[in-house]
Amino acid sequence: MDFLASIHLHITTWVLAIALFFIAYLMPAAAKNTKIVHMILRVDYILVILTGLALFIEGMGFGMGMLYGFKFLAGVLVIGMMEMALVKKKKGQPSTLFVVLMLVFLFVALFLGFKLPMGFNFLA
């Protein structure tokens, strides 16, 4: 479980997920490669959730379970909005709302992730 609870592994998986999301979102919906990138992104979602869950369980020892719960919820909402945006785009429906919501939830998750005790302190 120590490997899954690695902060660096979690950061690597969500940075990869965000990059793959924007690559898939900016590709034409009819392109064959879009489906491949979307499937790779779905596998990455699983890795993000697994590493996030492991960090959430480890974070319970800091006595800030509710804040870590909010961060976990924000992370799951980011993944949900990413998926909704890509599916709406594929169907030819407006997806801007889901991209904006994804960015809002991403900001919340990043803020909580860096503010909580297991995060990095950039100003120290």
mmCIF file of C-alpha atoms in Angstrom:
data_model
loop_
_atom_site.group_PDB
_atom_site.id
_atom_site.type_symbol
_atom_site.label_atom_id
_atom_site.label_comp_id
_atom_site.label_asym_id
_atom_site.label_seq_id
_atom_site.Cartn_x
_atom_site.Cartn_y
_atom_site.Cartn_z
ATOM 1 C CA MET A 1 0.000 0.000 0.000
ATOM 2 C CA ASP A 2 2.975 2.321 0.462
ATOM 3 C CA PHE A 3 3.569 2.464 -3.269
ATOM 4 C CA LEU A 4 -0.070 3.348 -4.001
ATOM 5 C CA ALA A 5 -0.050 5.973 -1.248
ATOM 6 C CA SER A 6 2.858 7.780 -2.893
ATOM 7 C CA ILE A 7 2.098 11.454 -3.441
ATOM 8 C CA HIS A 8 4.404 11.523 -6.454
ATOM 9 C CA LEU A 9 2.575 8.627 -8.124
ATOM 10 C CA HIS A 10 -0.752 10.367 -7.528
ATOM 11 C CA ILE A 11 0.510 13.667 -8.948
ATOM 12 C CA THR A 12 1.926 11.870 -11.988
ATOM 13 C CA THR A 13 -1.387 10.137 -12.678
ATOM 14 C CA TRP A 14 -3.534 13.276 -12.432
ATOM 15 C CA VAL A 15 -1.108 15.371 -14.503
ATOM 16 C CA LEU A 16 -1.247 12.637 -17.151
ATOM 17 C CA ALA A 17 -5.060 12.586 -16.901
ATOM 18 C CA ILE A 18 -5.336 16.354 -17.391
ATOM 19 C CA ALA A 19 -2.952 16.261 -20.362
ATOM 20 C CA LEU A 20 -4.829 13.352 -21.966
ATOM 21 C CA PHE A 21 -8.153 15.105 -21.351
ATOM 22 C CA PHE A 22 -7.089 18.237 -23.212
ATOM 23 C CA ILE A 23 -5.550 16.169 -26.018
ATOM 24 C CA ALA A 24 -8.787 14.183 -26.395
ATOM 25 C CA TYR A 25 -10.961 17.286 -26.062
ATOM 26 C CA LEU A 26 -9.066 19.244 -28.715
ATOM 27 C CA MET A 27 -8.971 16.378 -31.216
ATOM 28 C CA PRO A 28 -11.755 16.159 -33.812
ATOM 29 C CA ALA A 29 -14.578 13.933 -32.566
ATOM 30 C CA ALA A 30 -14.568 11.838 -35.732
ATOM 31 C CA ALA A 31 -10.851 10.969 -35.529
ATOM 32 C CA LYS A 32 -10.023 7.334 -34.811
ATOM 33 C CA ASN A 33 -7.268 8.326 -32.380
ATOM 34 C CA THR A 34 -9.766 10.200 -30.205
ATOM 35 C CA LYS A 35 -11.341 6.939 -29.085
ATOM 36 C CA ILE A 36 -7.927 5.448 -28.277
ATOM 37 C CA VAL A 37 -6.898 8.480 -26.219
ATOM 38 C CA HIS A 38 -10.256 8.408 -24.428
ATOM 39 C CA MET A 39 -9.800 4.725 -23.514
ATOM 40 C CA ILE A 40 -6.275 5.384 -22.194
ATOM 41 C CA LEU A 41 -7.711 8.278 -20.192
ATOM 42 C CA ARG A 42 -10.311 5.961 -18.653
ATOM 43 C CA VAL A 43 -7.557 3.605 -17.495
ATOM 44 C CA ASP A 44 -5.773 6.615 -16.022
ATOM 45 C CA TYR A 45 -8.975 7.570 -14.165
ATOM 46 C CA ILE A 46 -8.779 4.227 -12.373
ATOM 47 C CA LEU A 47 -5.162 4.884 -11.385
ATOM 48 C CA VAL A 48 -6.015 8.383 -10.142
ATOM 49 C CA ILE A 49 -8.880 7.040 -8.038
ATOM 50 C CA LEU A 50 -6.795 4.165 -6.610
ATOM 51 C CA THR A 51 -3.862 6.385 -5.642
ATOM 52 C CA GLY A 52 -6.246 9.061 -4.332
ATOM 53 C CA LEU A 53 -8.099 6.499 -2.238
ATOM 54 C CA ALA A 54 -4.813 5.224 -0.807
ATOM 55 C CA LEU A 55 -3.784 8.784 0.079
ATOM 56 C CA PHE A 56 -7.248 9.432 1.545
ATOM 57 C CA ILE A 57 -6.908 6.409 3.822
ATOM 58 C CA GLU A 58 -3.405 7.516 4.827
ATOM 59 C CA GLY A 59 -4.673 11.065 5.416
ATOM 60 C CA MET A 60 -7.155 9.884 8.027
ATOM 61 C CA GLY A 61 -4.239 9.768 10.482
ATOM 62 C CA PHE A 62 -3.839 13.556 10.361
ATOM 63 C CA GLY A 63 -7.172 14.247 12.084
ATOM 64 C CA MET A 64 -8.552 16.166 9.107
ATOM 65 C CA GLY A 65 -10.798 13.486 7.662
ATOM 66 C CA MET A 66 -13.541 15.863 6.569
ATOM 67 C CA LEU A 67 -11.187 18.073 4.537
ATOM 68 C CA TYR A 68 -9.565 15.021 2.958
ATOM 69 C CA GLY A 69 -13.088 13.768 2.211
ATOM 70 C CA PHE A 70 -13.907 17.049 0.450
ATOM 71 C CA LYS A 71 -10.696 16.765 -1.534
ATOM 72 C CA PHE A 72 -11.528 13.191 -2.530
ATOM 73 C CA LEU A 73 -15.038 14.297 -3.556
ATOM 74 C CA ALA A 74 -13.617 17.189 -5.588
ATOM 75 C CA GLY A 75 -11.238 14.780 -7.323
ATOM 76 C CA VAL A 76 -14.048 12.395 -8.229
ATOM 77 C CA LEU A 77 -16.095 15.350 -9.518
ATOM 78 C CA VAL A 78 -13.140 16.440 -11.689
ATOM 79 C CA ILE A 79 -13.046 12.976 -13.242
ATOM 80 C CA GLY A 80 -16.826 13.003 -13.715
ATOM 81 C CA MET A 81 -16.784 16.390 -15.436
ATOM 82 C CA MET A 82 -13.907 15.299 -17.688
ATOM 83 C CA GLU A 83 -15.849 12.239 -18.782
ATOM 84 C CA MET A 84 -19.093 14.180 -19.279
ATOM 85 C CA ALA A 85 -17.314 16.828 -21.372
ATOM 86 C CA LEU A 86 -15.750 14.208 -23.654
ATOM 87 C CA VAL A 87 -19.000 12.262 -24.070
ATOM 88 C CA LYS A 88 -21.014 15.421 -24.795
ATOM 89 C CA LYS A 89 -18.404 16.534 -27.348
ATOM 90 C CA LYS A 90 -18.508 13.116 -29.009
ATOM 91 C CA LYS A 91 -22.304 13.346 -29.310
ATOM 92 C CA GLY A 92 -22.035 16.853 -30.781
ATOM 93 C CA GLN A 93 -23.736 18.521 -27.821
ATOM 94 C CA PRO A 94 -22.441 21.625 -26.000
ATOM 95 C CA SER A 95 -19.797 20.647 -23.457
ATOM 96 C CA THR A 96 -18.434 24.015 -22.323
ATOM 97 C CA LEU A 97 -20.322 23.895 -19.008
ATOM 98 C CA PHE A 98 -18.654 20.609 -18.061
ATOM 99 C CA VAL A 99 -15.194 21.941 -18.955
ATOM 100 C CA VAL A 100 -15.780 25.024 -16.782
ATOM 101 C CA LEU A 101 -17.076 22.859 -13.907
ATOM 102 C CA MET A 102 -14.069 20.581 -14.311
ATOM 103 C CA LEU A 103 -11.734 23.560 -13.988
ATOM 104 C CA VAL A 104 -13.581 24.823 -10.884
ATOM 105 C CA PHE A 105 -13.458 21.415 -9.193
ATOM 106 C CA LEU A 106 -9.813 21.035 -10.255
ATOM 107 C CA PHE A 107 -8.993 24.326 -8.539
ATOM 108 C CA VAL A 108 -10.752 23.160 -5.364
ATOM 109 C CA ALA A 109 -8.957 19.802 -5.420
ATOM 110 C CA LEU A 110 -5.558 21.403 -6.047
ATOM 111 C CA PHE A 111 -6.100 24.033 -3.356
ATOM 112 C CA LEU A 112 -7.086 21.431 -0.766
ATOM 113 C CA GLY A 113 -4.383 19.029 -1.907
ATOM 114 C CA PHE A 114 -1.600 21.552 -1.493
ATOM 115 C CA LYS A 115 -3.055 23.148 1.651
ATOM 116 C CA LEU A 116 -3.561 19.950 3.664
ATOM 117 C CA PRO A 117 -0.643 18.481 5.703
ATOM 118 C CA MET A 118 0.311 15.807 3.129
ATOM 119 C CA GLY A 119 0.664 18.417 0.351
ATOM 120 C CA PHE A 120 3.671 20.459 -0.710
ATOM 121 C CA ASN A 121 4.364 23.866 0.796
ATOM 122 C CA PHE A 122 5.552 26.051 -2.081
ATOM 123 C CA LEU A 123 6.269 29.085 0.078
ATOM 124 C CA ALA A 124 8.539 27.391 2.636
#
